[in-house]
Amino acid sequence: MTIWNPKYECMGNDEKHSLQGDRLRETVAHVYGNVPFYKKKMDDAGILPGDIKGMDNLRDLPFTYKDDLRDNYPYGLFAVPMDEVVRIHASSGTTGKRTVVGYTRGDIDIWAEVTARTISACGATRSDILQNAYGYGLFTGGLGIHYGAEKIGMAVIPISGGNTKRQLELMLDFGSTIISCTPSYALYLAEVIEESGIDRSRIKLKAGIFGAEPWSENMRRDIERRLGVLALDIYGLSEIIGPGVSQECPEKCGLHINDDHFVPEIINPDTEEVLDYGEKGEIVFTTITKKALPLLRYRTRDISKLANEVCACGRTSVRMEKVTGRTDDMLIIRGVNVFPTQIESVLLELGETAPHYQLIVSKAGSMDALEVQVEMTEALFSDEVKRIEDLERKLRFNIESALAISAKVTLVEPKTLARSEGKAQRVIDNRNI
Amino acid sequence: MLVKQISVFLENKEGRVAQVTRILSDSAINIRALSIADTTEFGILRLIVDKPELAENALKKEGFTVSITEVIAISIADEPGGLAKALQVLHEDRISVEYIYAFISKTSHKANVILRVEDCGRATESLEAAGFLVLTAREVYDQ
C-alpha cells in the first residue's frame, strides 16, 4: 500500500521530536504575538514564548476549550489578518453560536497534504475515482477530502451527501473505486444495493474512507462484507483542521495521527493531568503548523488512547484508538454533532420555561433516527387537535433548522420522562455502537 | 354562566382513559358527557362533569395536563332535523363550530348538544334569537 509522504510519515522518533519542537516554538511565538487571548492566557500563567524550548514544555502551555472559540466568535482567535484568510468553515454551536474556523492558503495546502496521506492509506492512487459523499459546505468533510484527493491526482466526483438514487447511478456509470461518507450511510447504500438487485460485478468500489461518527468493529465487518470494500476509519474535527487529523491503515490497529502537524496528548478530563501511552482519557491536540487558527492543547472531549509502537505498515506516527465516547453530552447523529442544549433553546422559544424533554436516538435500519419527546404543559395544551398538531409541526421545523437534521417530535404526558436523582436524563441512545 | 368543559391530554397508550375515570370516580364526580379526539400519537379527552373545578384539581394533582374551555349547550328535540336547524342558524350568522358532541338528557328526554365555538356570547345570542333553548351551566351539570 502506498505511503503518500514517507519522509514525514516514517520519520524516526528523534527527528520527529525535534521537528515538532521547532514547529511548536514557532506556533507559540505566533499566537503570543498575534492573538490577545493567548497572550493573556500565557501571561496569566507566567509563561513567555521563550520558556517553550521544545516538546518537553508542551504540558506547560494552557489548554484551549470549545467555549474559548465561542467566546471569541467569530474571528477573535484568528492569528492572521483577514487578508490572509482564504476559507472559513463553521459548525453548529451548542446554544446557537457557531464554531468558526479559518484557513490561510498555506493551511489549505497542509489540509490537502494530510488528507492526501489519509486517502492514500486505503490504497488509493491517481488512477482511482473517488465518490466523495461527505457534505460540501460549511461542514469540513466534503471540501477537506476533496482537496486531498485532487492533490493525489484522483478523479473526484463531488457528489456530496444524500440522494441515494443518484449516488448509485453515478457509482455504476462513473465507475467509482473509492467512496468517502459516514459509516452509517455506507451501510445504507449497501442495503439499497441489496434490495435493488444490482449485478455486483458492475460495482467497482474497492475501499471506503468512513468517518464523522463513531462506529464499531462489527459495523466495519458488516460494511466490508456487504459493500465489498476495505473499510477504514478517518478522524478529524474542524477546530484542528477537519478530516485528516488521523486515519487507519489496512493494518487496522489504530488511527495514524499526522503528528508532524497535530501533536496529541491524552489527559484525565477531570484533573487535566497528562496520561501515558496506553491509558484511556480525553485526546487533546496542539496544531503546530496551521497559521490562521493555531490552537494550543485543544480539548476535543473525545475519549481515546495513544500507542507509539511502530506499525507493521511502516508508519512511525503515534496512533490513537478509535474514539469510543465523549466527556460531554455531545451526540453524533448521521454525522452531525448534536448537543441536547440545542433542543432546549428551541423549546425556550415557546415560553419562559422549557418543557421537560428527552432525545431518543435509535437505528432505523442502518441510519440513525432522532426522536424528541416533549412533555405537554398547560401553556402548550389546547382542547383543539389542530393547535396541538401545529405545535408539533412548529417544533419539528425549528428543531430541524437548529440541528440541520430531521427529527420526529412526540408530545407526551407530564412526568412520564425518566428523571434520575432529580437530574433530567436528556438522552437515551439505543444505537449500541 | 357558561358551561365549563374539561380537556385532558392523553398519550395513545393503554389504560389512560381508565385512569382518568378512576380519578373522577374517587372524587365522586359524575360524568355528564364525553368525547375523545384522537390522532395516531395523542388524544384529547373532553368531559362535561357535575363538579368541573373539583375534577380539574383532582386530575392536575395526579399529573395530567388539563385545561378548561367554555362551551355552550343547547337542548333540542330528539327528532330528525333537530340539530340541522341549529347548525343552519350558526352557519347563516357565520359562526364556525370547532367541534360538537351530544347526549340525551334523562330528565327532559331531549338531546343536549355541546358546541365549541370561537365566541360563545355571539353564538348564544344567535341561537336564542332563533328560538333555541341554551342551557345554563347548572342545568347541564345537574341533569
Coordinates of C-alpha atoms in Angstrom, one line a residue:
Chain A
M1 CA 0.0 0.0 0.0
T2 CA 1.1 3.5 -0.8
I3 CA 2.6 5.8 1.8
W4 CA 2.0 9.3 0.5
N5 CA 4.9 11.1 2.2
P6 CA 7.4 8.6 3.7
K7 CA 9.7 11.4 4.7
Y8 CA 7.3 12.5 7.4
E9 CA 5.1 9.5 7.9
C10 CA 8.0 7.2 8.5
M11 CA 10.3 9.7 10.2
G12 CA 12.5 8.4 13.1
N13 CA 11.4 9.3 16.6
D14 CA 14.3 11.7 17.5
E15 CA 14.0 13.6 14.2
K16 CA 10.2 13.9 14.7
H17 CA 10.6 15.1 18.2
S18 CA 13.0 17.8 17.2
L19 CA 10.8 18.8 14.2
Q20 CA 7.8 19.0 16.5
G21 CA 9.8 21.1 19.0
D22 CA 10.8 23.6 16.3
R23 CA 7.3 23.9 15.0
L24 CA 5.8 24.2 18.5
R25 CA 8.2 27.1 19.3
E26 CA 7.2 28.9 16.1
T27 CA 3.5 28.4 16.8
V28 CA 3.7 29.6 20.4
A29 CA 5.6 32.7 19.3
H30 CA 3.0 33.3 16.5
V31 CA -0.1 33.0 18.8
Y32 CA 1.6 35.0 21.6
G33 CA 2.3 37.9 19.2
N34 CA -1.0 37.8 17.3
V35 CA -3.8 36.5 19.5
P36 CA -4.5 38.7 22.5
F37 CA -6.5 35.8 24.0
Y38 CA -3.3 33.6 24.1
K39 CA -1.1 36.4 25.2
K40 CA -3.3 37.0 28.2
K41 CA -3.6 33.3 28.9
M42 CA 0.1 32.8 28.9
D43 CA 0.8 36.0 30.8
D44 CA -1.6 34.9 33.5
A45 CA 0.1 31.5 33.7
G46 CA 3.5 33.3 33.8
I47 CA 4.8 31.6 30.6
L48 CA 6.7 33.5 27.9
P49 CA 7.3 32.1 24.4
G50 CA 11.0 31.8 25.3
D51 CA 10.1 29.3 28.0
I52 CA 9.0 26.9 25.4
K53 CA 12.2 25.2 24.3
G54 CA 10.7 22.1 22.7
M55 CA 8.2 19.3 23.1
D56 CA 9.1 18.7 26.7
N57 CA 7.5 22.0 27.5
L58 CA 4.2 21.2 25.8
R59 CA 2.5 20.4 29.1
D60 CA 3.3 23.9 30.5
L61 CA 1.0 25.5 28.0
P62 CA -2.6 26.4 28.8
F63 CA -5.5 24.4 27.4
T64 CA -8.0 25.8 24.9
Y65 CA -11.7 24.9 25.2
K66 CA -14.6 24.9 22.7
D67 CA -16.1 27.8 24.8
D68 CA -13.0 29.9 24.0
L69 CA -13.9 29.7 20.3
R70 CA -17.5 30.7 21.0
D71 CA -16.5 33.5 23.4
N72 CA -14.3 34.9 20.7
Y73 CA -16.9 34.5 17.9
P74 CA -16.3 34.8 15.0
Y75 CA -12.6 35.8 14.4
G76 CA -11.2 36.5 17.8
L77 CA -8.8 33.6 17.9
F78 CA -7.5 34.1 14.3
A79 CA -3.8 34.7 14.3
V80 CA -3.5 36.4 10.9
P81 CA -5.2 39.4 9.3
M82 CA -8.4 38.6 7.3
D83 CA -6.4 39.4 4.1
E84 CA -4.6 36.2 4.5
V85 CA -7.7 34.0 5.2
V86 CA -8.9 32.2 2.1
R87 CA -11.5 29.9 3.6
I88 CA -14.0 29.9 6.5
H89 CA -15.8 26.8 7.8
A90 CA -18.3 26.6 10.7
S91 CA -20.1 24.0 12.7
S92 CA -23.3 24.4 14.6
G93 CA -22.8 25.6 18.2
T94 CA -24.5 24.3 21.3
T95 CA -26.5 27.4 22.0
G96 CA -26.9 28.8 18.6
K97 CA -23.4 30.3 18.3
R98 CA -21.3 28.6 15.7
T99 CA -17.7 27.4 16.0
V100 CA -15.8 29.3 13.2
V101 CA -12.5 28.2 11.8
G102 CA -10.3 29.9 9.2
Y103 CA -7.5 28.8 6.8
T104 CA -4.7 30.6 5.1
R105 CA -3.6 29.4 1.6
G106 CA -0.8 27.6 3.4
D107 CA -3.3 26.0 5.8
I108 CA -5.3 24.7 2.9
D109 CA -2.1 23.2 1.5
I110 CA -1.4 21.4 4.8
W111 CA -5.0 20.2 4.9
A112 CA -4.7 18.8 1.3
E113 CA -1.4 17.2 2.4
V114 CA -2.8 15.4 5.4
T115 CA -6.0 14.2 3.6
A116 CA -3.8 13.0 0.7
R117 CA -2.0 10.9 3.3
T118 CA -5.2 9.5 4.7
I119 CA -6.8 8.7 1.4
S120 CA -3.5 7.0 0.2
A121 CA -3.6 4.9 3.3
C122 CA -6.6 2.9 2.0
G123 CA -4.6 2.2 -1.2
A124 CA -5.9 5.0 -3.4
T125 CA -3.7 6.3 -6.2
R126 CA -4.1 8.8 -9.0
S127 CA -5.7 6.1 -11.1
D128 CA -8.7 5.9 -8.7
I129 CA -12.1 7.6 -9.0
L130 CA -13.4 9.0 -5.7
Q131 CA -17.1 9.3 -5.0
N132 CA -17.0 11.9 -2.2
A133 CA -20.3 11.6 -0.4
Y134 CA -19.4 13.8 2.5
G135 CA -21.4 17.0 2.7
Y136 CA -19.9 20.0 0.9
G137 CA -20.4 23.4 2.5
L138 CA -19.8 24.8 5.9
F139 CA -19.1 21.3 7.2
T140 CA -15.4 20.5 6.6
G141 CA -16.0 16.9 5.5
G142 CA -16.6 17.4 1.8
L143 CA -14.1 20.0 0.8
G144 CA -11.4 18.6 3.1
I145 CA -11.4 15.2 1.4
H146 CA -11.8 16.8 -2.0
Y147 CA -8.6 18.8 -1.8
G148 CA -6.6 15.8 -0.6
A149 CA -7.9 13.6 -3.4
E150 CA -7.1 16.2 -6.0
K151 CA -3.6 16.5 -4.6
I152 CA -3.2 12.8 -5.2
G153 CA -4.5 13.3 -8.7
M154 CA -7.6 11.1 -8.3
A155 CA -10.7 11.9 -10.3
V156 CA -13.1 13.4 -7.7
I157 CA -16.8 13.2 -8.0
P158 CA -18.1 15.9 -5.7
I159 CA -21.5 14.4 -5.3
S160 CA -21.9 15.5 -1.6
G161 CA -24.3 13.7 0.8
G162 CA -27.7 12.3 0.2
N163 CA -29.8 11.5 -2.9
T164 CA -29.1 7.8 -2.8
K165 CA -30.6 7.1 -6.2
R166 CA -28.1 9.4 -7.8
Q167 CA -25.2 8.0 -5.7
L168 CA -25.9 4.5 -7.1
E169 CA -26.4 5.8 -10.6
L170 CA -23.0 7.6 -10.6
M171 CA -21.3 4.7 -8.8
L172 CA -22.2 2.4 -11.6
D173 CA -21.9 4.8 -14.6
F174 CA -18.8 6.6 -13.5
G175 CA -17.1 3.5 -12.1
S176 CA -16.2 4.9 -8.6
T177 CA -13.5 2.9 -7.0
I178 CA -13.2 4.7 -3.6
I179 CA -16.1 6.1 -1.6
S180 CA -16.0 8.6 1.3
C181 CA -19.0 9.1 3.6
T182 CA -20.3 8.3 7.1
P183 CA -20.2 4.6 8.0
S184 CA -24.0 4.6 8.6
Y185 CA -24.5 6.0 5.1
A186 CA -22.2 3.3 3.7
L187 CA -24.4 0.6 5.3
Y188 CA -27.5 2.3 4.0
L189 CA -26.0 2.2 0.5
A190 CA -25.2 -1.5 0.9
E191 CA -28.9 -2.1 1.9
V192 CA -30.2 -0.3 -1.1
I193 CA -27.8 -2.1 -3.4
E194 CA -29.0 -5.4 -2.0
E195 CA -32.7 -4.5 -2.4
S196 CA -32.3 -3.2 -5.9
G197 CA -30.7 -6.5 -7.1
I198 CA -27.9 -4.7 -9.0
D199 CA -25.4 -7.0 -10.5
R200 CA -22.5 -6.8 -8.1
S201 CA -19.9 -7.1 -10.8
R202 CA -20.9 -3.7 -12.0
I203 CA -19.8 -2.1 -8.8
K204 CA -16.1 -1.2 -8.9
L205 CA -15.7 0.0 -5.3
K206 CA -12.6 -1.4 -3.5
A207 CA -12.2 0.9 -0.5
G208 CA -14.0 3.4 1.7
I209 CA -13.0 6.2 4.0
F210 CA -15.6 6.4 6.7
G211 CA -15.8 8.9 9.5
A212 CA -17.6 11.8 11.1
E213 CA -19.3 9.5 13.6
P214 CA -18.3 6.7 15.9
W215 CA -18.5 3.1 14.6
S216 CA -17.7 -0.3 15.8
E217 CA -15.7 -3.3 14.6
N218 CA -19.0 -5.1 14.0
M219 CA -20.1 -2.3 11.7
R220 CA -16.8 -2.5 9.9
R221 CA -17.2 -6.2 9.2
D222 CA -20.8 -5.5 8.1
I223 CA -19.7 -2.8 5.6
E224 CA -16.8 -4.8 4.3
R225 CA -18.9 -7.9 3.6
R226 CA -22.0 -6.2 2.2
L227 CA -20.3 -3.4 0.3
G228 CA -17.3 -5.4 -0.7
V229 CA -14.8 -2.8 0.3
L230 CA -11.8 -2.3 2.6
A231 CA -13.4 0.0 5.3
L232 CA -11.1 2.4 7.1
D233 CA -11.8 5.0 9.8
I234 CA -10.8 8.6 9.3
Y235 CA -10.9 11.1 12.2
G236 CA -10.8 14.9 12.4
L237 CA -12.5 17.9 13.8
S238 CA -12.9 21.3 12.2
E239 CA -11.1 23.1 15.1
I240 CA -7.9 21.2 14.4
I241 CA -8.3 21.2 10.6
G242 CA -11.2 19.0 9.6
P243 CA -10.9 15.4 8.3
G244 CA -7.3 14.2 8.1
V245 CA -6.1 14.6 11.7
S246 CA -5.7 10.8 11.7
Q247 CA -6.5 7.7 9.6
E248 CA -6.3 4.0 9.8
C249 CA -4.1 2.0 7.5
P250 CA -5.0 -1.5 6.3
E251 CA -3.4 -3.0 9.5
K252 CA -6.5 -1.6 11.3
C253 CA -4.6 -1.1 14.6
G254 CA -5.5 2.4 15.5
L255 CA -5.5 5.7 13.5
H256 CA -2.2 7.2 12.5
I257 CA -2.1 10.8 13.7
N258 CA -0.4 13.3 11.3
D259 CA 1.7 14.3 14.3
D260 CA 4.2 16.4 12.3
H261 CA 1.2 18.8 12.2
F262 CA -1.1 17.9 15.1
V263 CA 0.5 16.9 18.4
P264 CA -1.7 14.6 20.5
E265 CA -1.8 14.2 24.3
I266 CA -4.2 12.1 26.4
I267 CA -5.3 13.7 29.7
N268 CA -7.5 12.9 32.6
P269 CA -10.5 15.1 31.7
D270 CA -11.2 15.9 35.4
T271 CA -7.7 16.7 36.7
E272 CA -6.2 17.7 33.3
E273 CA -3.2 15.5 34.2
V274 CA -1.3 14.1 31.2
L275 CA -1.6 10.3 30.9
D276 CA 0.9 7.8 29.4
Y277 CA 0.6 5.8 26.2
G278 CA -2.0 3.1 26.6
E279 CA -4.0 5.0 29.2
K280 CA -7.5 6.0 28.3
G281 CA -8.6 9.6 28.5
E282 CA -9.5 12.7 26.6
I283 CA -7.5 13.4 23.5
V284 CA -6.0 16.9 23.2
F285 CA -4.4 18.3 20.1
T286 CA -1.9 21.2 19.6
T287 CA -1.6 22.4 16.0
I288 CA 2.0 23.2 15.2
T289 CA 1.9 24.3 11.5
K290 CA -1.5 26.0 11.0
K291 CA -1.4 29.8 10.7
A292 CA -4.9 31.2 10.6
L293 CA -6.3 29.4 13.7
P294 CA -3.5 27.7 15.7
L295 CA -4.8 26.1 18.8
L296 CA -2.8 25.1 21.9
R297 CA -3.8 22.0 23.7
Y298 CA -7.4 21.9 22.4
R299 CA -9.7 19.9 24.5
T300 CA -11.6 17.7 21.9
R301 CA -13.8 15.9 24.5
D302 CA -13.3 12.7 22.5
I303 CA -12.2 9.7 24.5
S304 CA -9.3 7.6 23.1
K305 CA -5.8 6.3 24.0
L306 CA -2.4 6.5 22.3
A307 CA 0.0 3.9 21.0
N308 CA 3.6 4.6 19.8
E309 CA 4.9 1.2 18.7
V310 CA 5.9 1.3 15.0
C311 CA 3.1 -0.1 12.9
A312 CA 3.5 -3.0 10.5
C313 CA 2.7 -0.7 7.6
G314 CA 6.0 1.2 8.3
R315 CA 4.5 4.5 9.5
T316 CA 6.1 5.7 12.7
S317 CA 3.4 8.2 13.7
V318 CA 1.6 7.9 17.0
R319 CA -1.7 6.1 16.7
M320 CA -5.0 6.8 18.5
E321 CA -7.6 4.2 19.3
K322 CA -10.9 4.6 17.5
V323 CA -12.9 7.3 19.5
T324 CA -15.1 5.4 22.0
G325 CA -17.0 8.2 23.6
R326 CA -17.3 11.8 24.7
T327 CA -16.6 13.5 28.0
D328 CA -19.5 15.9 27.4
D329 CA -23.1 15.2 26.3
M330 CA -22.5 15.7 22.5
L331 CA -24.2 13.2 20.3
I332 CA -23.3 12.4 16.7
I333 CA -26.4 11.7 14.7
R334 CA -26.0 10.9 11.0
G335 CA -22.6 12.6 11.2
V336 CA -23.9 15.8 12.6
N337 CA -22.9 17.0 16.1
V338 CA -25.9 17.5 18.3
F339 CA -26.0 18.9 21.8
P340 CA -29.1 18.4 23.9
T341 CA -29.0 22.1 24.9
Q342 CA -29.8 23.0 21.2
I343 CA -33.2 21.4 21.7
E344 CA -33.6 23.3 24.9
S345 CA -33.0 26.6 23.0
V346 CA -35.8 25.7 20.6
L347 CA -38.2 24.8 23.4
L348 CA -37.4 28.0 25.2
E349 CA -38.8 29.9 22.2
L350 CA -42.2 28.6 23.2
G351 CA -42.3 30.3 26.6
E352 CA -40.4 31.3 29.7
T353 CA -39.5 27.9 30.8
A354 CA -38.6 25.0 28.6
P355 CA -40.9 21.9 29.0
H356 CA -39.2 18.7 30.0
Y357 CA -37.7 16.9 27.0
Q358 CA -35.7 13.8 26.1
L359 CA -33.8 12.8 23.0
I360 CA -34.1 9.2 21.9
V361 CA -31.6 8.0 19.3
S362 CA -32.0 4.7 17.6
K363 CA -31.2 2.9 14.4
A364 CA -33.9 2.7 11.7
G365 CA -32.2 0.1 9.5
S366 CA -28.6 1.4 9.2
M367 CA -29.5 5.1 9.6
D368 CA -29.7 7.0 12.9
A369 CA -33.2 8.2 13.8
L370 CA -33.8 11.0 16.3
E371 CA -37.0 11.3 18.3
V372 CA -37.6 14.3 20.6
Q373 CA -40.1 13.7 23.3
V374 CA -41.6 16.8 24.9
E375 CA -43.8 16.8 27.9
M376 CA -47.1 18.6 27.4
T377 CA -47.6 21.6 29.7
E378 CA -50.7 23.7 30.4
A379 CA -49.2 26.6 28.5
L380 CA -48.9 24.4 25.3
F381 CA -52.0 22.4 25.7
S382 CA -55.3 23.2 23.8
D383 CA -58.6 21.4 23.6
E384 CA -58.2 21.6 19.8
V385 CA -56.4 18.9 17.8
K386 CA -55.3 21.3 15.1
R387 CA -53.5 23.6 17.6
I388 CA -51.5 20.7 19.1
E389 CA -50.6 19.5 15.6
D390 CA -49.5 23.0 14.7
L391 CA -47.3 22.9 17.8
E392 CA -45.8 19.6 16.7
R393 CA -45.1 20.9 13.2
K394 CA -43.5 24.1 14.5
L395 CA -41.3 22.2 16.9
R396 CA -40.2 19.8 14.2
F397 CA -39.4 22.6 11.8
N398 CA -37.5 24.6 14.4
I399 CA -35.5 21.6 15.6
E400 CA -34.6 20.8 12.0
S401 CA -33.4 24.4 11.4
A402 CA -31.4 24.3 14.6
L403 CA -29.8 20.9 14.2
A404 CA -29.7 20.5 10.5
I405 CA -31.1 17.0 10.8
S406 CA -34.7 15.9 10.8
A407 CA -36.4 14.7 14.0
K408 CA -39.7 13.1 15.0
V409 CA -41.4 15.2 17.6
T410 CA -43.7 13.3 20.1
L411 CA -45.7 15.1 22.8
V412 CA -46.0 13.1 25.9
E413 CA -47.9 13.4 29.2
P414 CA -46.2 15.3 32.0
K415 CA -43.9 13.4 34.4
T416 CA -43.5 10.5 32.0
L417 CA -39.9 11.1 31.0
A418 CA -37.3 9.5 33.2
R419 CA -35.6 11.6 35.9
S420 CA -32.7 10.2 37.8
E421 CA -31.8 11.6 41.2
G422 CA -33.6 14.8 40.4
K423 CA -31.5 15.3 37.3
A424 CA -33.1 15.0 34.0
Q425 CA -32.0 12.2 31.8
R426 CA -31.8 14.1 28.5
V427 CA -30.6 11.4 26.2
I428 CA -31.4 7.7 25.6
D429 CA -29.1 6.3 23.0
N430 CA -30.3 2.9 21.8
R431 CA -27.8 2.5 18.9
N432 CA -25.4 0.1 20.5
I433 CA -22.4 1.5 18.6
Chain B
M1 CA -72.8 31.2 33.4
L2 CA -71.2 29.2 30.5
V3 CA -70.7 25.5 30.6
K4 CA -67.1 24.6 31.6
Q5 CA -65.6 21.7 29.7
I6 CA -62.5 19.9 30.9
S7 CA -59.9 18.8 28.4
V8 CA -57.2 16.3 29.3
F9 CA -54.1 15.5 27.2
L10 CA -53.6 11.7 26.8
E11 CA -50.9 9.7 25.1
N12 CA -52.2 6.9 22.9
K13 CA -51.4 4.2 25.3
E14 CA -53.3 1.6 27.2
G15 CA -55.3 2.4 30.3
R16 CA -55.1 6.2 30.2
V17 CA -58.9 6.9 29.9
A18 CA -59.5 4.3 32.6
Q19 CA -57.0 6.2 34.8
V20 CA -58.9 9.5 34.3
T21 CA -62.3 7.9 35.0
R22 CA -60.9 6.2 38.2
I23 CA -59.6 9.6 39.5
L24 CA -63.0 11.2 38.9
S25 CA -64.8 8.3 40.5
D26 CA -62.6 8.5 43.6
S27 CA -63.7 12.2 44.0
A28 CA -67.3 11.2 43.4
I29 CA -67.5 13.3 40.3
N30 CA -70.2 12.3 37.8
I31 CA -69.5 12.5 34.0
R32 CA -72.4 14.0 32.0
A33 CA -70.8 13.7 28.6
L34 CA -67.5 13.0 27.0
S35 CA -65.8 12.8 23.6
I36 CA -62.3 11.9 22.5
A37 CA -60.4 13.4 19.6
D38 CA -57.5 11.2 18.7
T39 CA -54.6 11.2 16.3
T40 CA -52.1 8.4 15.9
E41 CA -49.9 10.0 18.6
F42 CA -52.1 11.5 21.2
G43 CA -55.7 12.1 22.2
I44 CA -57.7 14.9 23.8
L45 CA -60.4 13.7 26.2
R46 CA -63.2 16.3 26.6
L47 CA -65.5 16.0 29.6
I48 CA -68.6 17.6 30.9
V49 CA -68.9 16.8 34.6
D50 CA -71.1 17.9 37.5
K51 CA -68.2 19.5 39.5
P52 CA -65.7 20.9 37.0
E53 CA -63.4 22.7 39.4
L54 CA -63.1 19.7 41.6
A55 CA -62.4 17.5 38.6
E56 CA -59.7 19.9 37.3
N57 CA -57.9 19.9 40.6
A58 CA -58.1 16.1 41.1
L59 CA -56.7 15.4 37.6
K60 CA -53.9 18.0 37.9
K61 CA -52.9 16.6 41.3
E62 CA -52.4 13.2 39.5
G63 CA -50.1 14.9 37.0
F64 CA -52.4 15.3 34.0
T65 CA -52.3 18.3 31.7
V66 CA -55.8 19.8 32.0
S67 CA -57.5 22.9 30.5
I68 CA -60.9 24.4 31.0
T69 CA -62.7 25.6 27.9
E70 CA -66.1 27.4 27.9
V71 CA -68.6 25.8 25.6
I72 CA -72.4 26.2 25.0
A73 CA -75.1 23.6 25.4
I74 CA -78.4 23.6 23.7
S75 CA -81.4 21.5 24.2
I76 CA -83.1 20.3 21.1
A77 CA -85.9 18.0 20.2
D78 CA -84.7 14.4 19.8
E79 CA -86.1 14.0 16.3
P80 CA -84.8 14.1 12.7
G81 CA -83.6 17.6 11.7
G82 CA -83.3 18.9 15.3
L83 CA -79.6 19.5 15.0
A84 CA -79.6 20.6 11.4
K85 CA -81.8 23.6 12.2
A86 CA -79.4 24.8 14.9
L87 CA -76.3 24.4 12.8
Q88 CA -78.1 26.2 9.9
V89 CA -78.6 29.2 12.2
L90 CA -75.0 29.3 13.2
H91 CA -73.9 28.9 9.6
E92 CA -76.1 31.8 8.5
D93 CA -74.6 34.0 11.2
R94 CA -71.1 32.9 10.1
I95 CA -70.2 31.3 13.4
S96 CA -67.9 28.4 12.9
V97 CA -68.1 25.3 15.1
E98 CA -64.8 23.7 16.2
Y99 CA -66.3 20.5 17.4
I100 CA -69.6 19.1 18.6
Y101 CA -70.9 16.2 20.7
A102 CA -74.3 15.3 22.2
F103 CA -76.0 13.3 24.9
I104 CA -79.6 12.6 25.8
S105 CA -81.0 14.2 28.9
K106 CA -82.5 11.7 31.3
T107 CA -84.9 14.4 32.8
S108 CA -86.1 16.2 29.7
H109 CA -85.6 13.3 27.2
K110 CA -84.3 15.9 24.8
A111 CA -80.9 15.9 23.0
N112 CA -78.3 18.1 24.7
V113 CA -75.7 19.3 22.2
I114 CA -72.3 20.7 23.3
L115 CA -70.9 23.2 20.9
R116 CA -67.3 24.6 20.9
V117 CA -67.3 27.9 19.1
E118 CA -64.9 30.9 19.0
D119 CA -67.3 33.3 20.6
C120 CA -69.8 31.8 23.0
G121 CA -71.6 35.0 23.6
R122 CA -72.4 35.7 20.0
A123 CA -73.4 32.0 19.4
T124 CA -75.8 32.2 22.4
E125 CA -77.4 35.3 21.1
S126 CA -77.8 33.9 17.6
L127 CA -79.3 30.6 18.8
E128 CA -81.6 32.2 21.3
A129 CA -82.8 34.7 18.7
A130 CA -83.8 31.7 16.5
G131 CA -85.8 30.3 19.4
F132 CA -83.3 27.6 20.7
L133 CA -83.0 26.8 24.4
V134 CA -79.5 27.5 25.5
L135 CA -78.9 25.7 28.8
T136 CA -77.2 27.2 31.9
A137 CA -74.2 25.6 33.4
R138 CA -76.2 24.4 36.4
E139 CA -78.8 22.8 34.1
V140 CA -76.1 20.9 32.3
Y141 CA -74.2 19.8 35.5
D142 CA -77.4 18.7 37.3
Q143 CA -79.1 16.8 34.5

